[in-house]
Amino acid sequence: MAEEKDSAQDSAPHDGPPDTQQKTEGSSDVSQAPLKPQKTGTNSSKNKGPAGGFDDTPIPKAPPGYTVKFTFHKATNLPLADINTLSADPFVVAQLSTTLPTRHKEDPPLQIRTPTIRQCTDPVWNCEWIVANVPASGFKLKCRIYDEDPADHDDRLGNVHVNVDSISEQWAGIKDQSYPVKKRMGSKRAYLIRAVAVCFNKVEHMHGFLNVSVEVLGKTGDENGGRAYTIGPQFWIRHQSPLLGRLLGQKEPGQGQVSKKTGKTKPEKYNFQANQMQLRGPVPEAMYHRFVEFKPFVKAMFTATGVRGFILSKALHHQHARVYNFDQNTEFKLFKEPSKEFTQKFLELVHYDQGGRIFTYVLTLDSLFRFTETGKEFGIDMLSKHTMHSDVAAYIAFSGEFFIRRLKHAHRPPPEEGGNNKSHPPNDIEGGPPEDDSKKDPSYYEIIIDNDSGTYRPNAKLLPQLREFFESNFPGLHVVTLDCQGDADKMEEMKKEQRELKKKEGDQIVYTQLSRTSSLSSSDIDELDRLEESGEMSQRHLRHQVFREAGARADAAKAHLKEYKPSSSREAWRGSKHQARQDNAEEHATKQGEASKTNGKEEASKSNETDGEKAEAR
């Protein structure tokens, strides 16, 4: 989507958000007036641009609702989704529906994902979800239980529906209640394996259950209860992909060997990192942006209509799933509320001010903050960076790019605000990278964040509200905003300084590849290491790349078949009376017994040989 960048440069700042109150002819009651979309143009008022961008449709008026805490305790008797382990890696995706009208029918649903419990058919999550402005008319909670499968699509293990017709502060709530898992939408293969286990009396029955609690915490203190949103808890998720890092040439910081070419310390391993952080809602009401239809095919891509739109939409969804892939390396941690520790974790995820990194970000309507490192080498592989980050969402709150700089003085305003202070870059400041470790105090850092997104083109007049929102969620961090058009020269100069720092302190990109899903063979890895040492890479024809990819896939499949060994852990197959990890303990004890017998035989043999030698000597 190179066109979106060019189109974005031609647009002028949008008009600011108007009054959210509307009046209709013949009606004196403002709250009863029907809501009509009032989408502003992406160009000036004289030269109206393509549809999309800032949308000034107000949130529908409604009385304040209730703050509700949902708790997903545990599940029991889930089907056996993994043939190798005869177990499952379950997690829950919960989606909340209410009678509140949305601003647009394309608004994404309110949902949350629990952490994954590994190799268990009786998982315990105890995961909480606090939502504000749930109306008195109740809610519908749909819980989809999945088995995580990083190499393929996640298998659905079943659904659970929790429907409540009305709630109030006197409502007794739901306390650790078991709901049967509906099998109709579940994986046929997983339930077939469990049926075989039942036939052999290895498990007791076929029926699974999910335990859920729902509690009303009180009335939400908003003037307008027209939207439900997530309050907490705050969580952060770090997705790591060594394969994608190898394909994109991205490395993680670390202490490695010294490069023969540059003489600098090389990182330990390739890795590409994607991050998600749930911030405390709500996002400011005016932050409401729709994708920009700068070309006719864009709408078809976002709505998945037509052959071309369907293919592009599927490709972007696939890219999002690959970048934000959940596997055993994914880190998932919770914070009760925004705090200094939460800010420190954010700075850790962006590696403080090391390496001159620039990040692409998207802020969803439910305060989910997604970001990855960006650059020319990353843009080559993506149809649209912000569309991929939003998972092809029609509406988001904000998007753009940001980077981190370290300040010389913690409690002085940053130089961008006229403070008597210095930042790294462009200045070399002691007390941090590359000579010293990074300072942990958030007051020593500033985030420079902009609205540079051709896909959604956020309104520059909303940058002060974005700044206030980030300051409330990242205590101690200095927040500076830039308009990609009004501050174009300043922004380009600062990003140029970041790129220069990346050349000086950061990791050099040595390889890019169009494929995102293929495996790497050992010859490819050796070749990449050789290129890294020499700093060269020969030009290859597309035919060679296709042959290499096909060969790598075939080699990976053959190696997998040769090395495949079914796991000896059969916890789910052995039934509920079998203790967890008992198979591993028994196997370990058996191996130790065999090893002791072998050692005893060897010692006896040596003893016999010694006695024989002594007898011959006599």
XYZ file of C-alpha atoms in Angstrom:
618
model
C 0.000 0.000 0.000
C 2.484 2.572 -1.095
C -0.429 4.737 -2.271
C -1.681 5.337 1.255
C 1.520 7.145 2.257
C 1.441 9.417 -0.786
C -2.226 10.136 -0.281
C -1.641 10.955 3.370
C 0.964 13.580 2.505
C -1.493 15.480 0.315
C -4.134 15.800 3.011
C -4.503 18.779 5.321
C -5.351 18.622 9.028
C -8.998 17.752 9.622
C -11.494 19.917 11.356
C -11.781 19.391 15.083
C -14.569 17.355 16.667
C -17.775 19.370 16.925
C -20.244 19.398 19.782
C -21.493 15.905 20.503
C -25.005 17.211 21.126
C -27.351 17.296 18.133
C -30.708 18.979 17.602
C -33.426 18.094 15.157
C -36.176 20.263 13.758
C -39.338 20.243 15.818
C -37.655 18.652 18.847
C -36.511 20.464 21.961
C -35.156 17.368 23.707
C -31.495 17.022 22.745
C -31.093 13.527 24.230
C -33.960 12.182 22.104
C -32.522 13.458 18.805
C -31.629 10.705 16.349
C -27.899 10.244 15.763
C -26.664 10.798 12.238
C -23.052 10.136 11.211
C -21.140 13.347 10.600
C -17.941 12.171 8.999
C -15.519 14.933 8.185
C -13.356 14.978 5.087
C -9.706 14.052 5.169
C -8.764 17.129 3.137
C -9.720 20.726 3.695
C -13.372 21.736 3.563
C -12.957 23.163 0.051
C -11.353 20.031 -1.388
C -13.053 17.131 0.305
C -10.876 14.025 0.278
C -11.750 10.340 0.329
C -14.175 8.914 2.848
C -12.834 7.931 6.256
C -10.498 9.394 8.808
C -11.905 11.277 11.799
C -15.564 10.512 12.554
C -17.432 12.943 14.800
C -20.408 10.680 15.474
C -21.125 11.086 19.208
C -21.575 8.263 21.658
C -25.314 7.530 22.067
C -26.801 8.950 25.259
C -27.660 6.459 28.008
C -27.873 6.532 31.818
C -24.732 5.398 33.671
C -24.457 1.635 33.965
C -22.743 -0.673 36.433
C -19.154 -1.754 36.874
C -19.063 -5.542 36.657
C -16.273 -8.009 37.404
C -16.208 -11.258 35.426
C -14.000 -14.097 36.687
C -13.134 -17.149 34.614
C -12.161 -19.695 37.240
C -11.551 -23.041 35.592
C -12.707 -25.650 33.098
C -13.076 -29.394 33.575
C -13.154 -32.435 31.297
C -12.079 -30.608 28.147
C -11.498 -32.738 25.029
C -8.064 -34.037 24.016
C -6.987 -31.660 21.272
C -3.299 -32.655 20.902
C -2.638 -36.149 19.609
C 1.011 -35.971 20.625
C 0.338 -35.239 24.307
C -3.261 -36.526 24.473
C -4.030 -33.270 26.278
C -4.795 -29.630 25.405
C -3.449 -26.086 25.762
C -6.739 -24.292 26.563
C -7.575 -20.599 26.761
C -10.819 -18.606 26.720
C -11.878 -15.733 24.476
C -14.824 -13.985 26.145
C -17.036 -11.543 24.237
C -19.506 -9.236 25.984
C -22.714 -8.019 24.316
C -25.195 -5.514 25.761
C -28.246 -3.599 24.572
C -26.213 -0.391 24.230
C -26.259 0.858 20.618
C -22.858 1.313 18.963
C -21.756 4.360 17.038
C -21.348 2.202 13.958
C -22.246 -1.372 13.141
C -18.582 -2.041 12.279
C -17.343 -1.226 15.793
C -15.325 -4.183 17.118
C -16.860 -6.234 19.956
C -15.732 -5.983 23.571
C -13.640 -9.038 24.386
C -10.711 -10.435 26.378
C -8.350 -13.407 26.071
C -7.154 -15.394 29.075
C -3.614 -16.807 29.387
C -2.978 -20.325 28.079
C -2.653 -23.275 30.463
C -0.236 -25.861 29.024
C -1.029 -29.567 28.650
C -4.102 -29.668 30.827
C -7.729 -30.663 30.301
C -8.750 -29.259 33.701
C -7.212 -25.761 33.485
C -7.427 -23.166 36.264
C -7.222 -19.507 35.136
C -8.853 -17.351 37.854
C -8.660 -14.538 35.292
C -10.599 -11.340 36.082
C -12.150 -8.811 33.689
C -13.631 -5.539 34.973
C -16.005 -3.739 32.597
C -17.694 -0.362 33.157
C -21.137 0.842 32.045
C -22.837 -2.531 31.733
C -26.516 -1.439 31.462
C -29.271 -2.440 33.848
C -30.825 -4.461 31.026
C -28.131 -7.097 31.520
C -25.648 -8.722 29.201
C -24.758 -11.751 27.127
C -21.333 -13.273 27.742
C -20.119 -15.697 25.087
C -17.038 -17.715 26.077
C -15.201 -19.568 23.333
C -12.739 -22.177 24.599
C -9.798 -22.887 22.273
C -6.768 -25.140 22.143
C -3.681 -23.104 21.310
C -1.805 -24.340 18.263
C 0.977 -21.961 17.163
C 1.802 -23.923 13.995
C -1.804 -24.038 12.785
C -5.176 -22.456 13.528
C -6.420 -22.803 17.098
C -8.974 -25.603 17.557
C -12.237 -24.604 19.198
C -13.153 -26.875 22.103
C -16.646 -25.507 22.637
C -18.755 -22.527 23.694
C -20.377 -21.381 26.926
C -23.142 -18.758 27.102
C -23.930 -16.728 30.222
C -27.111 -14.653 29.750
C -28.410 -12.247 32.411
C -31.635 -10.284 31.780
C -31.096 -7.525 34.346
C -28.598 -6.345 36.940
C -28.569 -3.837 39.798
C -26.576 -3.056 42.907
C -28.839 -5.488 44.807
C -28.280 -8.300 42.279
C -26.842 -11.386 44.008
C -24.498 -12.118 41.114
C -23.088 -15.447 39.980
C -20.605 -17.235 42.235
C -18.341 -19.880 40.716
C -21.154 -21.477 38.745
C -20.514 -24.374 36.329
C -21.820 -24.019 32.777
C -21.832 -26.953 30.337
C -19.558 -26.619 27.314
C -21.547 -26.839 24.088
C -19.837 -29.294 21.753
C -21.566 -28.327 18.518
C -18.877 -25.803 17.539
C -16.024 -27.846 18.997
C -13.293 -29.745 17.176
C -14.630 -33.090 15.927
C -11.164 -34.626 16.149
C -10.686 -33.559 19.788
C -14.022 -35.005 20.869
C -13.400 -38.186 18.893
C -10.213 -38.816 20.885
C -12.055 -38.171 24.133
C -14.837 -40.564 23.038
C -12.237 -43.280 22.493
C -10.836 -42.540 25.953
C -14.325 -42.938 27.443
C -14.771 -46.273 25.637
C -11.560 -47.573 27.201
C -12.622 -46.250 30.626
C -9.674 -43.874 30.655
C -11.854 -40.845 31.352
C -15.173 -40.656 33.116
C -17.493 -38.835 30.664
C -17.706 -36.585 27.591
C -19.191 -33.476 29.199
C -16.990 -30.431 29.907
C -17.785 -27.459 32.143
C -16.618 -23.859 32.588
C -16.830 -22.114 35.984
C -17.632 -18.403 35.885
C -18.371 -15.700 38.482
C -20.064 -12.337 37.862
C -20.167 -9.557 40.487
C -21.548 -6.015 40.369
C -18.991 -3.664 41.957
C -21.236 -0.592 41.925
C -22.527 2.213 39.753
C -20.153 3.548 37.098
C -19.357 7.211 37.733
C -19.709 8.442 34.133
C -22.167 11.122 33.060
C -22.941 9.238 29.863
C -23.271 5.463 30.040
C -23.511 5.035 26.276
C -20.477 2.750 25.921
C -19.064 -0.175 27.863
C -15.283 -0.349 28.232
C -12.530 -2.266 30.016
C -11.206 -0.816 33.263
C -8.795 -3.578 34.187
C -6.773 -5.320 35.091
C -3.869 -3.879 33.110
C -1.842 -6.571 31.372
C 1.077 -6.756 29.013
C 1.813 -9.473 26.463
C 5.144 -9.955 24.726
C 5.022 -12.111 21.594
C 8.373 -13.445 20.416
C 9.113 -15.064 17.072
C 12.703 -16.165 16.347
C 11.654 -17.372 12.880
C 10.000 -14.082 11.940
C 13.001 -12.268 13.404
C 15.297 -14.304 11.168
C 13.154 -13.601 8.114
C 13.002 -9.864 8.846
C 16.581 -9.587 10.074
C 15.469 -8.393 13.517
C 17.595 -9.191 16.557
C 17.071 -8.755 20.257
C 19.652 -6.950 22.412
C 22.182 -9.200 24.091
C 25.809 -9.922 24.728
C 27.187 -12.002 21.909
C 30.399 -12.402 19.986
C 32.259 -9.569 18.306
C 31.540 -9.063 14.612
C 34.596 -9.455 12.364
C 33.379 -6.707 10.058
C 32.349 -3.944 12.469
C 34.168 -4.954 15.636
C 30.937 -4.434 17.610
C 29.293 -6.877 19.978
C 26.769 -9.034 18.150
C 23.378 -9.952 19.645
C 22.806 -13.453 20.916
C 19.946 -14.446 18.627
C 17.425 -13.329 16.072
C 13.992 -12.435 17.397
C 11.027 -10.345 16.372
C 8.960 -8.901 19.204
C 5.344 -7.736 19.148
C 3.672 -6.187 22.186
C 0.177 -5.645 23.560
C -0.727 -3.612 26.637
C -4.231 -3.225 28.040
C -4.530 0.358 29.276
C -7.157 1.650 31.686
C -10.185 2.872 29.765
C -11.974 4.668 28.472
C -10.152 6.290 25.588
C -11.309 9.898 25.068
C -14.739 9.982 23.422
C -13.617 12.055 20.431
C -10.962 9.492 19.408
C -12.891 7.701 16.690
C -11.254 7.103 13.306
C -12.299 5.023 10.325
C -10.044 3.603 7.617
C -9.537 5.967 4.683
C -10.842 4.815 1.287
C -8.054 6.384 -0.732
C -8.448 3.645 -3.373
C -11.569 1.740 -4.482
C -10.222 -1.645 -3.333
C -9.612 -0.475 0.271
C -13.262 -0.720 1.319
C -13.490 -4.202 -0.201
C -10.380 -5.190 1.792
C -11.801 -4.010 5.120
C -15.240 -5.526 4.468
C -13.829 -8.686 2.776
C -16.159 -8.250 -0.219
C -15.258 -9.456 -3.688
C -12.435 -11.793 -4.648
C -9.660 -9.218 -4.355
C -10.976 -7.782 -1.087
C -11.415 -11.230 0.419
C -7.849 -12.259 -0.463
C -6.315 -9.038 0.888
C -8.392 -9.207 4.078
C -7.363 -12.826 4.689
C -3.710 -11.933 4.079
C -3.810 -9.115 6.643
C -5.618 -11.261 9.209
C -2.951 -13.907 8.655
C -0.171 -11.355 9.117
C -1.743 -10.176 12.373
C -2.013 -13.773 13.622
C 1.630 -14.457 12.728
C 2.992 -11.282 14.335
C 0.815 -11.551 17.464
C 1.202 -15.314 17.686
C 0.693 -17.050 21.061
C 3.039 -19.922 21.873
C 5.190 -21.231 24.728
C 7.518 -18.221 24.454
C 4.718 -15.682 24.902
C 4.873 -13.717 28.166
C 1.594 -12.663 29.797
C 1.538 -10.709 33.082
C -1.050 -8.639 34.995
C -1.034 -5.343 36.899
C -3.951 -4.220 39.049
C -3.754 -0.598 37.877
C -1.466 1.912 36.135
C 1.653 2.371 38.213
C 5.335 3.214 38.055
C 6.066 -0.514 37.644
C 3.677 -0.646 34.673
C 5.592 2.256 33.071
C 8.887 0.482 33.707
C 7.529 -2.623 31.973
C 6.571 -0.500 28.953
C 10.096 0.944 28.812
C 11.496 -2.570 29.080
C 9.320 -3.750 26.173
C 10.675 -0.937 23.972
C 14.267 -1.522 25.268
C 14.436 1.951 26.817
C 16.452 4.247 24.521
C 18.712 1.549 23.070
C 19.362 1.323 19.365
C 17.356 4.279 18.040
C 14.198 2.217 17.575
C 11.002 3.593 16.017
C 7.706 1.835 16.694
C 4.399 1.591 14.849
C 1.356 1.574 17.137
C -2.425 1.246 17.145
C -4.720 2.164 20.045
C -8.044 0.321 19.834
C -11.420 1.634 20.972
C -11.111 -0.504 24.118
C -7.689 0.904 25.107
C -5.597 -2.015 23.820
C -2.168 -0.640 22.849
C -0.381 -2.705 20.159
C 3.078 -1.870 18.836
C 6.135 -3.318 17.098
C 9.416 -1.940 15.903
C 9.125 -0.465 12.439
C 11.437 0.437 9.605
C 11.911 0.060 5.873
C 12.886 -3.573 6.283
C 9.610 -4.261 8.100
C 7.421 -2.284 5.720
C 8.545 -4.365 2.756
C 6.778 -7.395 4.179
C 3.470 -5.810 5.162
C 0.564 -4.746 2.971
C -0.350 -2.066 5.513
C 1.303 -1.788 8.901
C -1.515 -0.098 10.796
C -4.155 -2.292 9.169
C -2.207 -5.365 10.260
C -1.838 -4.068 13.843
C -5.554 -3.318 14.110
C -6.433 -6.759 12.673
C -8.314 -5.038 9.829
C -10.588 -3.122 12.225
C -12.811 -0.564 10.515
C -12.645 1.814 13.511
C -9.840 2.514 15.992
C -9.069 5.242 18.515
C -5.629 6.385 17.290
C -2.540 5.253 15.379
C 0.881 6.465 14.323
C 4.508 6.026 15.359
C 6.535 6.706 18.507
C 10.060 6.442 19.877
C 11.759 6.776 23.263
C 14.497 9.211 24.295
C 16.467 9.460 27.529
C 16.739 12.802 29.332
C 19.758 14.125 31.177
C 17.631 15.601 33.983
C 14.683 13.582 35.238
C 12.522 16.374 36.665
C 13.004 19.030 34.008
C 10.730 19.464 30.971
C 12.066 17.793 27.807
C 13.839 19.973 25.237
C 10.894 19.675 22.813
C 8.853 21.695 25.318
C 11.548 24.321 25.778
C 13.033 22.836 28.923
C 16.689 23.328 29.855
C 17.446 19.685 29.229
C 19.240 17.362 26.820
C 18.078 14.089 25.310
C 19.703 11.004 23.839
C 19.691 11.273 20.858
C 20.899 13.668 19.505
C 23.223 14.262 22.480
C 25.563 11.703 24.009
C 24.521 11.505 27.658
C 26.344 9.416 30.216
C 24.524 7.013 32.495
C 22.984 4.816 29.813
C 23.580 2.834 26.609
C 25.846 1.982 24.945
C 28.433 2.189 27.785
C 26.170 1.780 30.836
C 22.972 -0.034 31.727
C 19.664 1.764 31.202
C 18.233 3.834 34.032
C 15.026 2.330 35.429
C 13.339 5.527 36.648
C 10.604 6.503 34.104
C 11.230 10.202 34.839
C 14.447 9.958 32.808
C 12.523 9.104 29.623
C 10.165 10.762 27.182
C 7.929 9.233 24.527
C 7.646 11.162 21.261
C 4.355 10.065 19.722
C 2.688 11.226 16.495
C -0.337 10.583 14.250
C 1.644 9.412 11.194
C -0.795 6.853 9.778
C -1.976 6.879 6.184
C -4.501 4.132 6.900
C -6.588 6.007 9.509
C -5.187 9.587 9.465
C -5.915 10.540 13.086
C -7.022 14.117 13.720
C -4.098 16.279 14.869
C -6.379 18.348 17.130
C -6.877 15.263 19.290
C -3.167 14.943 20.129
C -3.551 16.815 23.470
C -6.183 14.267 24.531
C -3.879 11.436 23.451
C -1.123 12.949 25.572
C -3.357 13.201 28.632
C -4.499 9.599 28.177
C -0.923 8.279 27.989
C 0.207 10.364 30.966
C -2.565 8.812 33.087
C -1.641 5.262 32.022
C 2.165 5.626 32.220
C 2.897 7.553 35.448
C 6.258 9.311 35.501
C 6.852 9.209 31.744
C 7.187 12.506 29.825
C 4.811 12.533 26.840
C 5.440 14.765 23.801
C 3.102 14.757 20.770
C 3.889 15.761 17.183
C 1.600 16.430 14.236
C 2.833 14.546 11.165
C 1.823 17.511 8.978
C 2.064 20.603 11.149
C 5.363 19.429 12.672
C 6.556 17.554 9.571
C 10.047 19.098 9.442
C 10.662 18.664 13.170
C 9.328 15.100 13.125
C 11.463 14.112 10.134
C 14.564 15.586 11.759
C 13.972 13.682 15.004
C 13.322 10.405 13.188
C 16.469 10.977 11.163
C 18.369 11.295 14.460
C 16.799 7.997 15.575
C 17.924 6.264 12.373
C 21.434 7.633 12.759
C 21.528 6.283 16.310
C 20.330 2.918 15.024
C 23.239 2.801 12.573
C 25.609 3.691 15.384
C 24.279 1.592 18.277
C 21.603 -0.681 16.861
C 21.465 -3.973 14.991
C 22.096 -4.003 11.273
C 19.499 -5.564 9.004
C 21.189 -8.278 6.928
C 18.289 -10.181 5.388
C 14.663 -9.805 4.350
C 12.312 -12.284 2.780
C 8.795 -12.149 1.377
C 7.609 -15.385 2.975
C 6.288 -15.323 6.533
C 5.340 -18.919 7.101
C 8.041 -21.124 5.613
C 10.646 -22.957 7.649
C 14.374 -22.325 7.507
C 16.720 -25.153 6.647
C 20.177 -25.519 8.188
C 21.770 -24.445 4.897
C 19.742 -21.217 4.984
C 20.920 -20.486 8.512
C 24.548 -21.120 7.565
C 24.127 -18.866 4.566
C 22.677 -16.079 6.710
C 25.551 -16.382 9.173
C 28.028 -16.173 6.309
C 26.287 -13.078 4.931
C 26.337 -11.509 8.361
C 30.076 -12.031 8.664
C 30.845 -10.723 5.193
C 28.211 -8.008 5.070
C 27.199 -9.029 1.548
C 24.263 -10.721 -0.064
C 24.123 -11.819 -3.678
C 21.114 -10.929 -5.791
C 18.841 -13.892 -6.422
C 16.130 -14.537 -8.953
C 12.592 -15.085 -7.744
C 12.791 -18.638 -9.102
C 15.647 -19.428 -6.713
C 13.670 -18.100 -3.758
C 10.658 -20.237 -4.664
C 12.827 -23.371 -5.032
C 14.546 -22.663 -1.729
C 11.229 -22.176 0.062
C 9.808 -25.423 -1.370
C 12.960 -27.324 -0.421
C 12.926 -25.881 3.077
C 9.332 -26.991 3.593
C 10.112 -30.522 2.367
C 13.227 -30.759 4.556
C 11.298 -29.564 7.605
C 8.536 -32.133 7.018
C 11.048 -34.981 6.629
C 12.941 -33.956 9.768
C 9.699 -33.758 11.726
C 8.687 -37.277 10.685
C 12.088 -38.706 11.591
C 12.261 -37.015 14.974
C 8.601 -37.444 15.946
C 8.205 -39.346 19.199
C 4.856 -39.421 21.010
C 5.070 -37.935 24.462
C 5.008 -40.301 27.419
C 2.858 -37.860 29.377
C -0.745 -39.046 29.171
C -2.335 -37.126 32.006
C -5.700 -36.550 30.296
C -5.837 -40.091 28.897
C -5.198 -41.718 32.286
C -8.293 -40.098 33.856
C -8.986 -37.662 36.677
C -7.697 -40.020 39.418
C -4.259 -40.024 37.862
C -2.056 -37.358 39.464
C -0.563 -34.626 37.309
C 2.968 -35.355 36.035
C 2.819 -38.860 37.511
C 3.911 -40.369 34.195
C 6.998 -38.169 34.149
C 7.856 -39.105 37.738
C 7.429 -42.834 37.031
C 9.500 -42.581 33.864
C 12.238 -40.711 35.730
C 12.270 -43.328 38.505
C 12.435 -46.142 35.937
C 15.372 -44.524 34.180
C 17.185 -44.034 37.480
C 16.568 -47.695 38.387
C 17.899 -48.878 35.042
C 20.903 -46.592 35.361
C 21.692 -47.918 38.857
C 21.402 -51.532 37.620
C 23.735 -50.781 34.724
C 26.244 -49.095 37.015
C 26.040 -52.052 39.421
C 26.752 -54.536 36.633
C 29.700 -52.468 35.412
C 31.149 -52.215 38.918
C 30.715 -55.980 39.447
C 32.415 -56.663 36.120
C 35.307 -54.392 37.008
C 35.609 -56.059 40.407
C 35.762 -59.523 38.808
C 38.420 -58.348 36.357
C 40.487 -56.934 39.225
C 40.262 -60.168 41.212
C 41.373 -62.161 38.148
C 44.362 -59.919 37.610
C 45.398 -60.335 41.243
C 45.095 -64.125 40.990
C 47.302 -64.208 37.861
C 49.892 -62.043 39.610
C 50.107 -64.552 42.478
